Tab-separated table of C-alpha atoms in Angstrom:
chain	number	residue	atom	x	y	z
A	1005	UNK	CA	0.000	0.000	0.000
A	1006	UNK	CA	2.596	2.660	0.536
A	1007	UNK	CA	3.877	2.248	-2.916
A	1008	UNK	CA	0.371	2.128	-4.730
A	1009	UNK	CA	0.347	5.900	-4.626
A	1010	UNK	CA	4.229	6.219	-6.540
A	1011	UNK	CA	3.283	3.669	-8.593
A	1012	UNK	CA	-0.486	5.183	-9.896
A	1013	UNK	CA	1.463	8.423	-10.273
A	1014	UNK	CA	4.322	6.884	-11.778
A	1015	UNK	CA	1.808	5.312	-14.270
A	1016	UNK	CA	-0.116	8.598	-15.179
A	1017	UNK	CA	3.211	10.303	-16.156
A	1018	UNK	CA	4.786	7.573	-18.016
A	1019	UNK	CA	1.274	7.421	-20.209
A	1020	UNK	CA	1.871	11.456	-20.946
A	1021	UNK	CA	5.789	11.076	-21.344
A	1022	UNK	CA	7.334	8.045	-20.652
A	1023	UNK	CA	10.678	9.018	-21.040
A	1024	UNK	CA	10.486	12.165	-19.258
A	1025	UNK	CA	9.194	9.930	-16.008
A	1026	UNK	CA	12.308	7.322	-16.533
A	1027	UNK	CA	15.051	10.357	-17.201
A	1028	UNK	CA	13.658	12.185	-13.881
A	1029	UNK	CA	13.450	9.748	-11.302
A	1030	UNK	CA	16.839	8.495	-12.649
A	1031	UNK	CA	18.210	12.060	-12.126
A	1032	UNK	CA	16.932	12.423	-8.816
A	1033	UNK	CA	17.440	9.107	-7.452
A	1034	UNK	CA	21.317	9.686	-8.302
A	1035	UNK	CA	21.728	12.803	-7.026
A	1036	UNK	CA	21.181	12.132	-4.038
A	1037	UNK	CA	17.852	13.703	-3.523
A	1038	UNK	CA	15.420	10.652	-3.013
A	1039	UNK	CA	15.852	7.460	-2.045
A	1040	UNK	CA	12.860	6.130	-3.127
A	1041	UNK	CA	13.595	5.576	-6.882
A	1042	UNK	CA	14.920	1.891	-7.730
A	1043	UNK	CA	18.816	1.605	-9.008
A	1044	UNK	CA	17.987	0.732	-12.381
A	1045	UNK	CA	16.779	3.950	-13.194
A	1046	UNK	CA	20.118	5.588	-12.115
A	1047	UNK	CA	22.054	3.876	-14.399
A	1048	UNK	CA	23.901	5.902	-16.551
A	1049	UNK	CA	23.040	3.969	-19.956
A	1050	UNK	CA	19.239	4.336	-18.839
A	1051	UNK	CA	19.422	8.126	-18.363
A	1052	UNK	CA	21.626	8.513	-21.811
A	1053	UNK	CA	18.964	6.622	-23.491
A	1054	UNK	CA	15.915	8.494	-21.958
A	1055	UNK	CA	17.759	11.894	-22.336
A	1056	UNK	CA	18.153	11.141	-26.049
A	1057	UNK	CA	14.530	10.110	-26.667
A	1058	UNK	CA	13.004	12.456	-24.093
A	1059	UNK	CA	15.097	15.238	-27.322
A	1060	UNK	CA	13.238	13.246	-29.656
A	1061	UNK	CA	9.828	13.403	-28.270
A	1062	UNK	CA	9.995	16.842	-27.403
A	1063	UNK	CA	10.226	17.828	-30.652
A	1064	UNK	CA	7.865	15.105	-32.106
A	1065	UNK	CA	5.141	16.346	-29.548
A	1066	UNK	CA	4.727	19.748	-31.136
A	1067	UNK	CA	4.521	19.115	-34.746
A	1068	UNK	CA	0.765	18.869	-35.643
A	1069	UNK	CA	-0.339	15.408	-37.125
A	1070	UNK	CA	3.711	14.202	-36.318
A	1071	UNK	CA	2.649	14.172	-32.827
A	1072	UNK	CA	-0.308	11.638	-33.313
A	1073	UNK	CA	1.526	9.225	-35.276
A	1074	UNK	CA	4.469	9.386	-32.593
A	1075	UNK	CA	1.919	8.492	-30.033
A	1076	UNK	CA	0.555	5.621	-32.229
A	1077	UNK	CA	3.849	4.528	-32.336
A	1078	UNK	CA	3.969	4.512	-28.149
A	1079	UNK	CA	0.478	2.567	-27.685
A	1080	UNK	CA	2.637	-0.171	-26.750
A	1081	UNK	CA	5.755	1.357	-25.446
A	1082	UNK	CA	4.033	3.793	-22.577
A	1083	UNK	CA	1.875	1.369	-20.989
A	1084	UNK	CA	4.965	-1.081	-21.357
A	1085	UNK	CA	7.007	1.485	-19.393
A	1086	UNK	CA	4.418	2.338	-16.804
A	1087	UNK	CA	4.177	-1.187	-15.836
A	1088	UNK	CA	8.379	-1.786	-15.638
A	1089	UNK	CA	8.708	1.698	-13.599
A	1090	UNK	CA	5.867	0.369	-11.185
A	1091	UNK	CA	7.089	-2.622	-10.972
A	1092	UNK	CA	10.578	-1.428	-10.035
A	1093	UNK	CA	9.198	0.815	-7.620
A	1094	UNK	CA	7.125	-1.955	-6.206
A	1095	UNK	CA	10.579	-4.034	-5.311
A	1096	UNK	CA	10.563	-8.235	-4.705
A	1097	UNK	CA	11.847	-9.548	-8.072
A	1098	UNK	CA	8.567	-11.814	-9.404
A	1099	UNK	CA	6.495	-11.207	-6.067
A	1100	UNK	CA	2.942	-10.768	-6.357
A	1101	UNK	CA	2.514	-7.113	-5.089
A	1102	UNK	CA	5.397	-6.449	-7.586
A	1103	UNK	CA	3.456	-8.046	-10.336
A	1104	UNK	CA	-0.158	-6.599	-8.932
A	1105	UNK	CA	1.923	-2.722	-9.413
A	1106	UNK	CA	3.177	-3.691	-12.829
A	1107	UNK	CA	-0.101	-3.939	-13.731
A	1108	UNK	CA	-1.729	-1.121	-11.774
A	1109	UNK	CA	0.850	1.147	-13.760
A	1110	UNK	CA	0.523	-0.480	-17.154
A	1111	UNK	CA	-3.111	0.177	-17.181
A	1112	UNK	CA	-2.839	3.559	-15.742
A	1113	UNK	CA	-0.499	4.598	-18.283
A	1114	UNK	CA	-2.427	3.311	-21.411
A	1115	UNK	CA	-5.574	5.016	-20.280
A	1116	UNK	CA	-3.431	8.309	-19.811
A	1117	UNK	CA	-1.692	7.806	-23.273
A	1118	UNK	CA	-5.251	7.035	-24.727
A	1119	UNK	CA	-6.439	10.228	-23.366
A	1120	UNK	CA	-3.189	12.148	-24.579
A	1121	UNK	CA	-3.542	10.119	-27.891
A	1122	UNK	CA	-7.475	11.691	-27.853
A	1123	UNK	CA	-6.830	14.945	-27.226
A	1124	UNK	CA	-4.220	15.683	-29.941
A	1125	UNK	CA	-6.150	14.320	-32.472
A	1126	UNK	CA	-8.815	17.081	-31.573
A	1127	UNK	CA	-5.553	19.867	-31.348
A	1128	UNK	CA	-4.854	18.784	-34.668
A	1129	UNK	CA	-7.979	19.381	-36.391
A	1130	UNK	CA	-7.220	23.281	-35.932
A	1131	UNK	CA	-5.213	24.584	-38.388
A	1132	UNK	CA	-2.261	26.601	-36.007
A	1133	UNK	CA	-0.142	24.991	-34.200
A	1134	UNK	CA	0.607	26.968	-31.249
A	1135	UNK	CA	-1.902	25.253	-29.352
A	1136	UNK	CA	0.231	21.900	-29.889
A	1137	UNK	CA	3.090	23.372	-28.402
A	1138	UNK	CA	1.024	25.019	-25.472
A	1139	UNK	CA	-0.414	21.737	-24.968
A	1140	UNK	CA	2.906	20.283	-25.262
A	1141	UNK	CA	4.961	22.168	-23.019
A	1142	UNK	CA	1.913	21.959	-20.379
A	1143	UNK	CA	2.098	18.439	-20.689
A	1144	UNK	CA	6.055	18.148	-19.967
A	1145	UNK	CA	5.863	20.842	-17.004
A	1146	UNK	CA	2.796	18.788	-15.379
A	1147	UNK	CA	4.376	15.485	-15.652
A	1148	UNK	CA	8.158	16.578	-14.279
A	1149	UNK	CA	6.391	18.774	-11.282
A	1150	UNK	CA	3.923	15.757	-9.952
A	1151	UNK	CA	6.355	13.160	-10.570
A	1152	UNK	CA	9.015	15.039	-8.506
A	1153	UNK	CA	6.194	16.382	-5.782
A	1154	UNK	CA	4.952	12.311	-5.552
A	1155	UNK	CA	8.791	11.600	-4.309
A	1156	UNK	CA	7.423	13.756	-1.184
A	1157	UNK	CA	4.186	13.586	-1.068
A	1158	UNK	CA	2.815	10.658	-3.095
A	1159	UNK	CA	-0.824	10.673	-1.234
A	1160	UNK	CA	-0.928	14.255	-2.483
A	1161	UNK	CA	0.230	13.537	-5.980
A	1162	UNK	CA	-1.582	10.619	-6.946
A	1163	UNK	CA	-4.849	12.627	-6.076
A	1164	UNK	CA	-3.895	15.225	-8.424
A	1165	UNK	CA	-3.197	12.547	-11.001
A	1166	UNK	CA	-6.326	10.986	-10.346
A	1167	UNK	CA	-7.893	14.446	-11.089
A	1168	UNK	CA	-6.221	14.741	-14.440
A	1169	UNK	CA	-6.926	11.815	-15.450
A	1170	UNK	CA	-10.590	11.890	-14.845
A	1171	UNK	CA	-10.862	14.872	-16.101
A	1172	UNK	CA	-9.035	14.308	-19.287
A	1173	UNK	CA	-11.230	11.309	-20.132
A	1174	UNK	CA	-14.269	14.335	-19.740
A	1175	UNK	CA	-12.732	16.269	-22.444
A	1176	UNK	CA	-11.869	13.625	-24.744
A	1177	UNK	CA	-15.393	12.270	-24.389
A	1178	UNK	CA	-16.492	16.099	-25.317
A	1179	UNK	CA	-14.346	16.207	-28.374
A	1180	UNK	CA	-15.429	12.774	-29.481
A	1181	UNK	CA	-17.197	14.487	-31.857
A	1182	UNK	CA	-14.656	16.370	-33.253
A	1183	UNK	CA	-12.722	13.871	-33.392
A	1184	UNK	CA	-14.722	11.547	-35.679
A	1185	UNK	CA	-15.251	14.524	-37.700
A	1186	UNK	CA	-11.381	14.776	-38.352
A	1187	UNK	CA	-11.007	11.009	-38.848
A	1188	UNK	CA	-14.148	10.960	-41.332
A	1189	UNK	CA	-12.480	13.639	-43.537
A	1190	UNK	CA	-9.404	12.197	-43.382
A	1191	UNK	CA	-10.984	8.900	-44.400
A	1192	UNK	CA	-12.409	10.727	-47.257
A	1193	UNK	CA	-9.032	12.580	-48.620
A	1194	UNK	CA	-7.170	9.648	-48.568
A	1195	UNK	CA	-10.185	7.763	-50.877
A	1196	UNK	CA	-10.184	10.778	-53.165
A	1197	UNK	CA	-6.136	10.210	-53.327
A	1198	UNK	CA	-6.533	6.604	-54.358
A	1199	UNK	CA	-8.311	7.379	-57.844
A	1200	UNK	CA	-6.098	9.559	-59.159
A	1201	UNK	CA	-3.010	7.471	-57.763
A	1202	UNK	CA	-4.497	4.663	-60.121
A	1203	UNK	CA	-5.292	6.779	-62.901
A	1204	UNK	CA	-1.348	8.667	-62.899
A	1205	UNK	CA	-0.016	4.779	-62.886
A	1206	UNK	CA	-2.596	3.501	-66.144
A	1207	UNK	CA	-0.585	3.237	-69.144
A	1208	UNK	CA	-1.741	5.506	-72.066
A	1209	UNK	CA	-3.585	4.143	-74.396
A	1210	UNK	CA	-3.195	3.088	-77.561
């Protein structure tokens, strides 16, 4: 039980920005500054390899359409690192309660990433894209300050996250509409392409 607040956190975040969650803790569990965050995130190959794709999906996450099929690409790779964060956190190599928080953090982070997954596809049916970079850097700034304020706090944190999270399901479920409006049209453009692909490839006649 005193984990299952870290760990629901820990889940949240990873299902926003997976890599910022894994290059944070791993920051501040070798400094010095918390002693709460397992060894395997301090390892220096670990942090090189989140700092490098935490660059990467920093600048993925604020390119209209780019963004959405960077998070298709992480359906599978958020939820996967929820659950390996939590279950780190969690302790007891193949215990039950280890395996019981790899699982409360998988699924918390693929309901977060479907929610972040949701609400960009409604971003990106405006036409500017400052409001994916807002979005973006609100997104980043959120995940880094709970994360870090769970360390302290996690009752605290994991409420807030809890929040967010219910609250971001609201507004996808708002924008639903909008959505499938996007995804119709889209649907349609890429039918319209498909004639006239066929019809540049016919050979002339005669």
């Amino acid at each position: 039980m005193s984990v299952l607040p870290l760990v629901f956190t820990s889940g949240w975040a990873s299902g926003i920005n997976a890599y910022a969650v894994v290059l944070l803790l791993g920051l501040l569990g070798a400094s010095g500054v918390s002693d709460e965050v397992p060894a395997a995130l301090e390892r220096p190959d670990v942090l090189i390899a989140a700092g490098v794709l935490f660059l990467a999906e920093a600048v993925a996450d604020k390119i209209p359409y780019v963004d959405s099929v960077w998070d298709t690409v992480h359906t599978v790779i958020r939820p996967l690192a929820g659950g390996v964060v939590a279950a780190l956190m969690a302790g007891h190599d193949g215990s039950l309660p280890q395996l019981a928080a790899g699982a409360v953090g998988g699924s918390t982070a693929l309901v977060s990433h479907l929610v972040k997954a949701g609400t960009r596809i409604a971003v990106n049916t405006s036409p500017e894209p400052a409001s994916n970079i807002v979005l973006s850097l609100a997104e980043d700034l959120g995940v880094a300050g709970i994360v870090a304020f769970a360390l302290f706090h996690p009752w605290i944190a994991a409420g807030i996250a809890a929040v967010l999270l219910v609250a971001g399901i609201a507004v996808v479920i708002f924008l639903w509409s909008r959505i499938r409006r996007y995804l119709r049209r889209r649907r349609e453009r890429r039918a319209q392409r498909r004639p006239a692909a066929a019809d540049g490839a016919a050979p002339p006649a005669g």
